[in-house]
PDB file of C-alpha atoms in Angstrom:
ATOM      1  CA  MET R 210     -23.605 -26.658  14.989  1.00  0.00           C
ATOM      2  CA  MET R 211     -21.039 -25.537  17.554  1.00  0.00           C
ATOM      3  CA  ASN R 212     -18.206 -26.483  15.200  1.00  0.00           C
ATOM      4  CA  ILE R 213     -19.703 -24.382  12.406  1.00  0.00           C
ATOM      5  CA  MET R 214     -20.056 -21.373  14.696  1.00  0.00           C
ATOM      6  CA  ARG R 215     -16.480 -21.719  15.899  1.00  0.00           C
ATOM      7  CA  ASN R 216     -15.230 -21.760  12.318  1.00  0.00           C
ATOM      8  CA  GLU R 217     -17.238 -18.747  11.245  1.00  0.00           C
ATOM      9  CA  LYS R 218     -15.595 -16.276  13.634  1.00  0.00           C
ATOM     10  CA  PRO R 219     -11.984 -16.755  12.510  1.00  0.00           C
ATOM     11  CA  ASN R 220     -13.082 -16.772   8.864  1.00  0.00           C
ATOM     12  CA  SER R 221     -15.047 -13.584   9.428  1.00  0.00           C
ATOM     13  CA  ARG R 222     -12.064 -11.931  11.115  1.00  0.00           C
ATOM     14  CA  ALA R 223      -9.773 -13.008   8.282  1.00  0.00           C
ATOM     15  CA  ALA R 224     -12.194 -11.638   5.690  1.00  0.00           C
ATOM     16  CA  LEU R 225     -12.432  -8.333   7.557  1.00  0.00           C
ATOM     17  CA  LYS R 226      -8.658  -8.081   7.827  1.00  0.00           C
ATOM     18  CA  GLU R 227      -8.309  -8.831   4.115  1.00  0.00           C
ATOM     19  CA  GLU R 228     -10.900  -6.178   3.270  1.00  0.00           C
ATOM     20  CA  THR R 229      -9.153  -3.635   5.494  1.00  0.00           C
ATOM     21  CA  HIS R 230      -5.782  -4.488   3.967  1.00  0.00           C
ATOM     22  CA  ALA R 231      -7.177  -3.989   0.466  1.00  0.00           C
ATOM     23  CA  ARG R 232      -8.603  -0.597   1.501  1.00  0.00           C
ATOM     24  CA  ILE R 233      -5.225   0.562   2.841  1.00  0.00           C
ATOM     25  CA  VAL R 234      -3.471  -0.542  -0.342  1.00  0.00           C
ATOM     26  CA  SER R 235      -6.069   1.189  -2.515  1.00  0.00           C
ATOM     27  CA  VAL R 236      -5.655   4.452  -0.594  1.00  0.00           C
ATOM     28  CA  ALA R 237      -1.867   4.150  -0.789  1.00  0.00           C
ATOM     29  CA  ALA R 238      -1.978   3.401  -4.537  1.00  0.00           C
ATOM     30  CA  SER R 239      -3.741   6.715  -5.140  1.00  0.00           C
ATOM     31  CA  ALA R 240      -1.554   8.565  -2.643  1.00  0.00           C
ATOM     32  CA  ILE R 241       1.787   7.558  -4.168  1.00  0.00           C
ATOM     33  CA  ARG R 242       0.633   8.720  -7.606  1.00  0.00           C
ATOM     34  CA  ARG R 243      -0.688  11.987  -6.166  1.00  0.00           C
ATOM     35  CA  SER R 244       2.132  12.812  -3.728  1.00  0.00           C
ATOM     36  CA  GLY R 245       5.045  10.571  -4.713  1.00  0.00           C
ATOM     37  CA  TYR R 246       6.735   7.907  -2.614  1.00  0.00           C
ATOM     38  CA  ASP R 247       8.436  10.372  -0.279  1.00  0.00           C
ATOM     39  CA  GLY R 248       5.256  12.402   0.141  1.00  0.00           C
ATOM     40  CA  THR R 249       3.251   9.377   1.237  1.00  0.00           C
ATOM     41  CA  GLY R 250       3.303   8.950   5.011  1.00  0.00           C
ATOM     42  CA  VAL R 251       1.966   5.991   6.980  1.00  0.00           C
ATOM     43  CA  ALA R 252      -0.092   8.180   9.327  1.00  0.00           C
ATOM     44  CA  ASP R 253      -1.815   9.964   6.447  1.00  0.00           C
ATOM     45  CA  ILE R 254      -2.612   6.714   4.644  1.00  0.00           C
ATOM     46  CA  MET R 255      -4.087   5.115   7.746  1.00  0.00           C
ATOM     47  CA  LYS R 256      -6.148   8.218   8.526  1.00  0.00           C
ATOM     48  CA  GLU R 257      -7.530   8.340   4.983  1.00  0.00           C
ATOM     49  CA  ALA R 258      -8.363   4.634   5.232  1.00  0.00           C
ATOM     50  CA  GLY R 259     -10.264   5.335   8.476  1.00  0.00           C
ATOM     51  CA  LEU R 260      -7.811   3.496  10.724  1.00  0.00           C
ATOM     52  CA  THR R 261      -5.393   4.299  13.525  1.00  0.00           C
ATOM     53  CA  HIS R 262      -1.672   4.623  12.930  1.00  0.00           C
ATOM     54  CA  GLY R 263      -1.077   1.737  15.324  1.00  0.00           C
ATOM     55  CA  ALA R 264      -3.045  -0.673  13.134  1.00  0.00           C
ATOM     56  CA  PHE R 265      -0.460  -0.354  10.359  1.00  0.00           C
ATOM     57  CA  TYR R 266       1.833  -3.142  11.591  1.00  0.00           C
ATOM     58  CA  ALA R 267      -1.007  -5.644  11.657  1.00  0.00           C
ATOM     59  CA  HIS R 268      -0.934  -5.378   7.861  1.00  0.00           C
ATOM     60  CA  PHE R 269       2.645  -4.520   6.805  1.00  0.00           C
ATOM     61  CA  THR R 270       6.120  -5.264   8.095  1.00  0.00           C
ATOM     62  CA  SER R 271       7.428  -1.865   6.976  1.00  0.00           C
ATOM     63  CA  ARG R 272       6.601   1.301   5.046  1.00  0.00           C
ATOM     64  CA  GLU R 273       8.595  -0.094   2.101  1.00  0.00           C
ATOM     65  CA  ALA R 274       6.370  -3.184   2.054  1.00  0.00           C
ATOM     66  CA  MET R 275       3.305  -0.950   1.890  1.00  0.00           C
ATOM     67  CA  LEU R 276       4.827   1.123  -0.930  1.00  0.00           C
ATOM     68  CA  ALA R 277       5.599  -2.029  -2.919  1.00  0.00           C
ATOM     69  CA  GLU R 278       2.008  -3.239  -2.558  1.00  0.00           C
ATOM     70  CA  ALA R 279       0.685   0.215  -3.421  1.00  0.00           C
ATOM     71  CA  ALA R 280       2.845   0.328  -6.536  1.00  0.00           C
ATOM     72  CA  ARG R 281       1.684  -3.173  -7.460  1.00  0.00           C
ATOM     73  CA  GLN R 282      -1.959  -2.116  -7.092  1.00  0.00           C
ATOM     74  CA  ALA R 283      -1.469   1.071  -9.114  1.00  0.00           C
ATOM     75  CA  CYS R 284       0.214  -0.939 -11.867  1.00  0.00           C
ATOM     76  CA  ALA R 285      -2.483  -3.612 -11.812  1.00  0.00           C
ATOM     77  CA  ASP R 286      -5.237  -0.992 -12.092  1.00  0.00           C
ATOM     78  CA  SER R 287      -3.485   0.701 -15.006  1.00  0.00           C
ATOM     79  CA  ALA R 288      -2.779  -2.565 -16.838  1.00  0.00           C
ATOM     80  CA  HIS R 289      -6.348  -3.783 -16.301  1.00  0.00           C
ATOM     81  CA  ALA R 290      -7.836  -0.589 -17.734  1.00  0.00           C
ATOM     82  CA  ALA R 291      -5.590  -0.764 -20.808  1.00  0.00           C
ATOM     83  CA  ALA R 292      -6.228  -4.475 -21.374  1.00  0.00           C
ATOM     84  CA  GLN R 293      -9.969  -3.970 -20.950  1.00  0.00           C
ATOM     85  CA  MET R 294      -9.969  -1.206 -23.545  1.00  0.00           C
ATOM     86  CA  ALA R 295      -7.954  -3.343 -25.962  1.00  0.00           C
ATOM     87  CA  ALA R 296     -10.298  -6.315 -25.504  1.00  0.00           C
ATOM     88  CA  SER R 297     -13.470  -4.264 -25.982  1.00  0.00           C
ATOM     89  CA  LEU R 298     -12.546  -2.821 -29.370  1.00  0.00           C
ATOM     90  CA  PRO R 299     -11.846  -4.199 -32.849  1.00  0.00           C
ATOM     91  CA  ALA R 300      -8.162  -4.981 -33.350  1.00  0.00           C
ATOM     92  CA  LYS R 301      -7.617  -2.073 -35.754  1.00  0.00           C
ATOM     93  CA  ALA R 302      -9.110   0.493 -33.366  1.00  0.00           C
ATOM     94  CA  ALA R 303      -7.656  -0.699 -30.050  1.00  0.00           C
ATOM     95  CA  LEU R 304      -4.203   0.869 -30.175  1.00  0.00           C
ATOM     96  CA  SER R 305      -5.439   4.207 -31.481  1.00  0.00           C
ATOM     97  CA  SER R 306      -8.057   4.395 -28.707  1.00  0.00           C
ATOM     98  CA  MET R 307      -5.488   3.454 -26.070  1.00  0.00           C
ATOM     99  CA  LEU R 308      -3.188   6.228 -27.285  1.00  0.00           C
ATOM    100  CA  LYS R 309      -5.966   8.818 -27.301  1.00  0.00           C
ATOM    101  CA  ALA R 310      -7.007   7.915 -23.756  1.00  0.00           C
ATOM    102  CA  TYR R 311      -3.432   7.923 -22.462  1.00  0.00           C
ATOM    103  CA  LEU R 312      -2.399  11.176 -24.154  1.00  0.00           C
ATOM    104  CA  SER R 313      -5.508  13.052 -23.109  1.00  0.00           C
ATOM    105  CA  LYS R 314      -5.939  16.211 -21.052  1.00  0.00           C
ATOM    106  CA  GLU R 315      -8.158  14.251 -18.653  1.00  0.00           C
ATOM    107  CA  HIS R 316      -5.417  11.700 -17.978  1.00  0.00           C
ATOM    108  CA  ALA R 317      -2.886  14.466 -17.435  1.00  0.00           C
ATOM    109  CA  GLU R 318      -5.157  16.174 -14.903  1.00  0.00           C
ATOM    110  CA  HIS R 319      -5.976  13.068 -12.825  1.00  0.00           C
ATOM    111  CA  ILE R 320      -2.567  11.912 -11.689  1.00  0.00           C
ATOM    112  CA  GLU R 321      -3.905   9.998  -8.655  1.00  0.00           C
ATOM    113  CA  ALA R 322      -5.844   7.582 -10.886  1.00  0.00           C
ATOM    114  CA  GLY R 323      -3.544   7.513 -13.905  1.00  0.00           C
ATOM    115  CA  CYS R 324      -0.472   5.728 -15.157  1.00  0.00           C
ATOM    116  CA  PRO R 325       1.995   5.037 -12.324  1.00  0.00           C
ATOM    117  CA  LEU R 326       4.927   5.151 -14.735  1.00  0.00           C
ATOM    118  CA  ALA R 327       4.394   8.824 -15.589  1.00  0.00           C
ATOM    119  CA  ALA R 328       3.496   9.664 -11.976  1.00  0.00           C
ATOM    120  CA  LEU R 329       6.371   7.832 -10.300  1.00  0.00           C
ATOM    121  CA  GLY R 330       8.956   6.935 -12.938  1.00  0.00           C
ATOM    122  CA  SER R 331      11.501   9.598 -12.036  1.00  0.00           C
ATOM    123  CA  GLU R 332      11.376   8.588  -8.340  1.00  0.00           C
ATOM    124  CA  THR R 333      11.382   4.817  -8.710  1.00  0.00           C
ATOM    125  CA  SER R 334      15.115   4.450  -9.329  1.00  0.00           C
ATOM    126  CA  ARG R 335      15.693   5.607  -5.739  1.00  0.00           C
ATOM    127  CA  GLN R 336      13.229   3.156  -4.167  1.00  0.00           C
ATOM    128  CA  ALA R 337      13.719  -0.260  -2.604  1.00  0.00           C
ATOM    129  CA  PRO R 338      14.411  -3.206  -4.942  1.00  0.00           C
ATOM    130  CA  GLU R 339      10.907  -4.652  -4.451  1.00  0.00           C
ATOM    131  CA  VAL R 340       9.325  -1.388  -5.662  1.00  0.00           C
ATOM    132  CA  ARG R 341      11.609  -1.258  -8.699  1.00  0.00           C
ATOM    133  CA  ARG R 342      10.802  -4.895  -9.490  1.00  0.00           C
ATOM    134  CA  VAL R 343       7.059  -4.132  -9.460  1.00  0.00           C
ATOM    135  CA  MET R 344       7.502  -1.222 -11.863  1.00  0.00           C
ATOM    136  CA  THR R 345       9.815  -3.221 -14.126  1.00  0.00           C
ATOM    137  CA  ARG R 346       7.204  -5.960 -14.480  1.00  0.00           C
ATOM    138  CA  HIS R 347       4.554  -3.372 -15.297  1.00  0.00           C
ATOM    139  CA  ILE R 348       6.707  -1.729 -17.969  1.00  0.00           C
ATOM    140  CA  LYS R 349       7.291  -5.106 -19.615  1.00  0.00           C
ATOM    141  CA  GLU R 350       3.586  -5.955 -19.405  1.00  0.00           C
ATOM    142  CA  MET R 351       2.557  -2.664 -21.014  1.00  0.00           C
ATOM    143  CA  ILE R 352       5.161  -2.942 -23.769  1.00  0.00           C
ATOM    144  CA  ASP R 353       3.862  -6.411 -24.548  1.00  0.00           C
ATOM    145  CA  LEU R 354       0.258  -5.171 -24.608  1.00  0.00           C
ATOM    146  CA  ILE R 355       1.151  -2.326 -26.978  1.00  0.00           C
ATOM    147  CA  ALA R 356       3.136  -4.649 -29.238  1.00  0.00           C
ATOM    148  CA  ARG R 357       0.202  -7.053 -29.505  1.00  0.00           C
ATOM    149  CA  GLN R 358      -2.113  -4.234 -30.638  1.00  0.00           C
ATOM    150  CA  SER R 359       0.347  -2.873 -33.221  1.00  0.00           C
ATOM    151  CA  PRO R 360      -0.209  -3.360 -36.958  1.00  0.00           C
ATOM    152  CA  ASP R 361       3.295  -4.861 -37.195  1.00  0.00           C
ATOM    153  CA  TRP R 362       2.647  -7.485 -34.473  1.00  0.00           C
ATOM    154  CA  GLY R 363       4.538 -10.633 -35.409  1.00  0.00           C
ATOM    155  CA  GLN R 364       7.147  -8.720 -37.400  1.00  0.00           C
ATOM    156  CA  PRO R 365      10.795  -8.435 -36.264  1.00  0.00           C
ATOM    157  CA  GLY R 366      10.502  -4.751 -35.347  1.00  0.00           C
ATOM    158  CA  ALA R 367       7.228  -4.933 -33.384  1.00  0.00           C
ATOM    159  CA  HIS R 368       8.860  -5.125 -29.955  1.00  0.00           C
ATOM    160  CA  GLU R 369      11.233  -2.252 -30.650  1.00  0.00           C
ATOM    161  CA  HIS R 370       8.368  -0.174 -32.026  1.00  0.00           C
ATOM    162  CA  ALA R 371       6.429  -0.822 -28.797  1.00  0.00           C
ATOM    163  CA  LEU R 372       9.464   0.251 -26.715  1.00  0.00           C
ATOM    164  CA  VAL R 373       9.614   3.577 -28.557  1.00  0.00           C
ATOM    165  CA  MET R 374       5.862   4.049 -28.341  1.00  0.00           C
ATOM    166  CA  MET R 375       5.790   3.376 -24.593  1.00  0.00           C
ATOM    167  CA  SER R 376       8.716   5.733 -23.976  1.00  0.00           C
ATOM    168  CA  THR R 377       7.049   8.501 -25.988  1.00  0.00           C
ATOM    169  CA  MET R 378       3.690   8.070 -24.231  1.00  0.00           C
ATOM    170  CA  VAL R 379       5.147   8.187 -20.727  1.00  0.00           C
ATOM    171  CA  GLY R 380       7.578  10.999 -21.537  1.00  0.00           C
ATOM    172  CA  ALA R 381       4.911  13.178 -23.145  1.00  0.00           C
ATOM    173  CA  LEU R 382       2.503  12.693 -20.243  1.00  0.00           C
ATOM    174  CA  LEU R 383       5.199  13.412 -17.668  1.00  0.00           C
ATOM    175  CA  LEU R 384       6.263  16.638 -19.442  1.00  0.00           C
ATOM    176  CA  ALA R 385       2.649  17.727 -19.953  1.00  0.00           C
ATOM    177  CA  ARG R 386       2.243  17.592 -16.168  1.00  0.00           C
ATOM    178  CA  VAL R 387       5.532  19.357 -15.477  1.00  0.00           C
ATOM    179  CA  VAL R 388       4.958  22.549 -17.440  1.00  0.00           C
ATOM    180  CA  ASP R 389       2.901  25.434 -16.031  1.00  0.00           C
ATOM    181  CA  GLU R 390       1.498  26.559 -19.391  1.00  0.00           C
ATOM    182  CA  PRO R 391      -1.761  24.799 -20.394  1.00  0.00           C
ATOM    183  CA  LYS R 392      -1.195  25.475 -24.087  1.00  0.00           C
ATOM    184  CA  LEU R 393       2.259  23.890 -24.004  1.00  0.00           C
ATOM    185  CA  SER R 394       0.918  20.958 -21.975  1.00  0.00           C
ATOM    186  CA  GLU R 395      -1.775  20.270 -24.553  1.00  0.00           C
ATOM    187  CA  GLY R 396       0.746  20.755 -27.360  1.00  0.00           C
ATOM    188  CA  LEU R 397       3.028  18.077 -25.917  1.00  0.00           C
ATOM    189  CA  LEU R 398       0.168  15.587 -25.696  1.00  0.00           C
ATOM    190  CA  ASP R 399      -1.217  16.425 -29.136  1.00  0.00           C
ATOM    191  CA  ALA R 400       2.183  16.231 -30.854  1.00  0.00           C
ATOM    192  CA  ALA R 401       2.951  12.848 -29.295  1.00  0.00           C
ATOM    193  CA  LEU R 402      -0.505  11.531 -30.207  1.00  0.00           C
ATOM    194  CA  LYS R 403      -0.211  12.750 -33.797  1.00  0.00           C
ATOM    195  CA  HIS R 404       3.216  11.172 -34.173  1.00  0.00           C
ATOM    196  CA  LEU R 405       2.275   7.845 -32.633  1.00  0.00           C
ATOM    197  CA  THR R 406      -1.041   7.437 -34.455  1.00  0.00           C
ATOM    198  CA  SER R 407       0.375   8.351 -37.869  1.00  0.00           C
ATOM    199  CA  GLY R 408       1.483   4.775 -38.448  1.00  0.00           C
ATOM    200  CA  VAL R 409      -1.355   3.054 -36.598  1.00  0.00           C
ATOM    201  CA  GLY R 410      -4.234   3.740 -38.985  1.00  0.00           C
TER     202      GLY R 410
END
């Protein structure tokens, strides 16, 4: 009995630390999309997570390590949502639904929960190699997901078509958030959606 009790305490502490770590990463994943990498400070993240600034180094070796994990989480959330949508719909409807959700006014307005590529793409080239590696993997994963939903999947041009589609989606969403005219913002999203869905069916 004593052995069991001794083992429970360290396991409980480890579970609590893991839970706390996950909470910090989740907060940071939203924060980097909302405020950018440079606008995301350690003190603010820890405060939002309900922790002291001093507790940071019990979880991360550096701010860059936290940013890499935050980027990884943001990418994982985005990829999971897209894959879930694709899996829940008939093959012919999946890509069209993914495009409509991505190029929507709602997505444009909720940057903190949306695609990390559109939120952070222009900043990522100036980040540490581990952050760039995370985003590169996500881009490749999303291109592959789009290609597999395309009507021309299995054909020689499917991958290239997915590259163009991904570039158009991210670019349109980024520009829709940049402009200060709602009508132009909606026009950018609508034009991209119309163009991309014209060959999807």
